[in-house]
């Protein structure tokens, strides 16, 4: 049996973080995932997929993702049901085993992720290869 889902999309609103009575973190969020084809008007429709993530990844999602953030979800489809005012309600959602943050934090707000914008006051970029020049002698190569 195989139940595997991989999604890439943008959050439709900020994640909702809650804790179970036993103190286990759980975050719910919805991903808007574009369909790979256009409709009759030439526009791309999107599917809005409910996702849930547990424990430390839930806390990370809540801390680092917000409405509009681009995220990748790897998980499985789960269905469940519950009673609400005498009616049976069915829910289908993706239980995320991992959530990847696919863009730098704040990039949707027009903030820069370079050395000047991330609080690094040393004057050096965090990327040692950012200037494009790498000086390596033949003696440094392992082959």
Tab-separated table of C-alpha atoms in Angstrom:
chain	number	residue	atom	x	y	z
A	1	UNK	CA	0.000	0.000	0.000
A	2	UNK	CA	1.192	3.507	-0.746
A	3	UNK	CA	-0.179	6.778	0.589
A	4	UNK	CA	2.236	9.594	-0.257
A	5	UNK	CA	1.623	13.249	-1.070
A	6	UNK	CA	4.062	15.955	-2.128
A	7	UNK	CA	2.717	19.499	-2.473
A	8	UNK	CA	4.173	22.918	-3.193
A	9	UNK	CA	2.020	25.958	-2.619
A	10	UNK	CA	1.406	29.144	-0.670
A	11	UNK	CA	-0.294	29.402	2.710
A	12	UNK	CA	-3.728	31.010	2.492
A	13	UNK	CA	-3.514	32.344	6.065
A	14	UNK	CA	-1.203	32.196	9.071
A	15	UNK	CA	-0.840	28.694	10.579
A	16	UNK	CA	-3.004	27.956	13.634
A	17	UNK	CA	-0.883	26.460	16.440
A	18	UNK	CA	-2.588	24.612	19.294
A	19	UNK	CA	-1.559	22.136	21.964
A	20	UNK	CA	-3.297	18.913	22.932
A	21	UNK	CA	-4.163	18.334	26.619
A	22	UNK	CA	-0.937	16.297	26.806
A	23	UNK	CA	1.098	19.285	25.546
A	24	UNK	CA	1.731	18.054	22.000
A	25	UNK	CA	1.949	20.879	19.426
A	26	UNK	CA	-0.273	20.701	16.338
A	27	UNK	CA	-0.492	23.285	13.553
A	28	UNK	CA	-3.156	23.515	10.854
A	29	UNK	CA	-2.755	25.440	7.625
A	30	UNK	CA	-4.140	25.501	4.107
A	31	UNK	CA	-1.972	25.424	0.990
A	32	UNK	CA	-3.122	26.938	-2.292
A	33	UNK	CA	-1.631	24.674	-4.959
A	34	UNK	CA	-1.867	25.726	-8.611
A	35	UNK	CA	-3.199	23.183	-11.062
A	36	UNK	CA	-0.801	22.279	-13.896
A	37	UNK	CA	-3.229	23.393	-16.614
A	38	UNK	CA	-5.303	26.471	-17.431
A	39	UNK	CA	-9.088	26.752	-17.484
A	40	UNK	CA	-11.158	27.884	-20.472
A	41	UNK	CA	-10.381	31.518	-19.655
A	42	UNK	CA	-6.623	30.794	-19.776
A	43	UNK	CA	-6.184	31.176	-16.014
A	44	UNK	CA	-4.716	28.690	-13.549
A	45	UNK	CA	-7.102	27.420	-10.912
A	46	UNK	CA	-5.843	26.378	-7.500
A	47	UNK	CA	-6.782	23.660	-5.057
A	48	UNK	CA	-6.943	24.588	-1.373
A	49	UNK	CA	-5.573	21.687	0.619
A	50	UNK	CA	-5.859	21.413	4.397
A	51	UNK	CA	-2.658	20.289	6.112
A	52	UNK	CA	-1.798	19.336	9.677
A	53	UNK	CA	1.666	18.947	11.225
A	54	UNK	CA	2.615	17.739	14.709
A	55	UNK	CA	5.224	18.314	17.454
A	56	UNK	CA	8.370	20.408	16.836
A	57	UNK	CA	7.716	20.815	13.086
A	58	UNK	CA	4.324	22.329	14.043
A	59	UNK	CA	6.057	24.911	16.242
A	60	UNK	CA	8.538	25.674	13.432
A	61	UNK	CA	5.741	26.119	10.888
A	62	UNK	CA	3.966	28.488	13.264
A	63	UNK	CA	7.154	30.482	13.913
A	64	UNK	CA	8.526	30.755	10.386
A	65	UNK	CA	5.603	30.601	7.956
A	66	UNK	CA	2.836	33.107	7.427
A	67	UNK	CA	0.094	33.892	4.934
A	68	UNK	CA	1.617	33.850	1.440
A	69	UNK	CA	4.719	31.832	2.380
A	70	UNK	CA	5.853	29.269	-0.184
A	71	UNK	CA	6.113	25.817	1.382
A	72	UNK	CA	6.668	22.220	0.354
A	73	UNK	CA	4.791	19.480	2.198
A	74	UNK	CA	5.667	15.790	2.204
A	75	UNK	CA	3.134	13.560	3.913
A	76	UNK	CA	0.083	11.349	3.584
A	77	UNK	CA	-3.653	11.787	3.024
A	78	UNK	CA	-5.846	11.059	6.037
A	79	UNK	CA	-9.612	11.030	6.417
A	80	UNK	CA	-11.474	11.287	9.711
A	81	UNK	CA	-14.960	12.079	10.913
A	82	UNK	CA	-16.675	13.514	13.961
A	83	UNK	CA	-20.173	14.407	15.176
A	84	UNK	CA	-21.286	18.049	15.076
A	85	UNK	CA	-24.825	18.893	16.211
A	86	UNK	CA	-26.015	15.390	15.405
A	87	UNK	CA	-24.461	15.308	11.933
A	88	UNK	CA	-21.438	13.305	10.844
A	89	UNK	CA	-18.695	15.594	9.444
A	90	UNK	CA	-15.955	14.106	7.249
A	91	UNK	CA	-12.531	15.726	6.944
A	92	UNK	CA	-9.797	14.940	4.419
A	93	UNK	CA	-6.386	16.453	5.091
A	94	UNK	CA	-2.695	15.952	4.480
A	95	UNK	CA	-0.722	14.912	7.550
A	96	UNK	CA	2.702	16.443	6.934
A	97	UNK	CA	5.734	14.396	7.837
A	98	UNK	CA	7.960	17.298	6.801
A	99	UNK	CA	7.427	20.904	5.749
A	100	UNK	CA	10.100	22.715	3.741
A	101	UNK	CA	10.349	26.503	3.820
A	102	UNK	CA	10.954	27.339	0.155
A	103	UNK	CA	11.837	31.025	0.336
A	104	UNK	CA	13.789	33.207	2.749
A	105	UNK	CA	11.858	34.623	5.660
A	106	UNK	CA	10.496	38.072	4.870
A	107	UNK	CA	11.088	37.812	1.124
A	108	UNK	CA	7.368	38.383	0.449
A	109	UNK	CA	7.532	41.651	2.416
A	110	UNK	CA	10.230	43.095	0.149
A	111	UNK	CA	12.924	42.590	2.755
A	112	UNK	CA	16.409	41.730	1.633
A	113	UNK	CA	18.068	38.515	2.725
A	114	UNK	CA	21.601	39.757	2.097
A	115	UNK	CA	24.189	40.567	4.762
A	116	UNK	CA	22.970	44.137	5.219
A	117	UNK	CA	19.400	43.033	5.810
A	118	UNK	CA	19.899	40.151	8.202
A	119	UNK	CA	21.610	41.869	11.096
A	120	UNK	CA	25.111	40.778	10.092
A	121	UNK	CA	27.223	43.834	10.815
A	122	UNK	CA	30.620	42.257	10.100
A	123	UNK	CA	30.526	43.493	6.513
A	124	UNK	CA	30.867	39.960	5.131
A	125	UNK	CA	28.154	38.040	3.389
A	126	UNK	CA	27.038	34.711	4.836
A	127	UNK	CA	27.704	33.172	1.416
A	128	UNK	CA	31.466	32.686	0.904
A	129	UNK	CA	30.912	32.253	-2.839
A	130	UNK	CA	28.742	35.340	-3.357
A	131	UNK	CA	31.387	37.300	-5.281
A	132	UNK	CA	31.814	34.458	-7.787
A	133	UNK	CA	35.582	34.180	-7.300
A	134	UNK	CA	37.116	31.091	-5.760
A	135	UNK	CA	40.878	30.920	-5.468
A	136	UNK	CA	42.005	27.303	-5.296
A	137	UNK	CA	45.465	26.130	-6.219
A	138	UNK	CA	46.091	22.771	-7.861
A	139	UNK	CA	47.701	21.616	-4.600
A	140	UNK	CA	44.358	22.025	-2.789
A	141	UNK	CA	42.488	19.646	-5.107
A	142	UNK	CA	42.093	16.048	-3.877
A	143	UNK	CA	42.610	14.507	-7.341
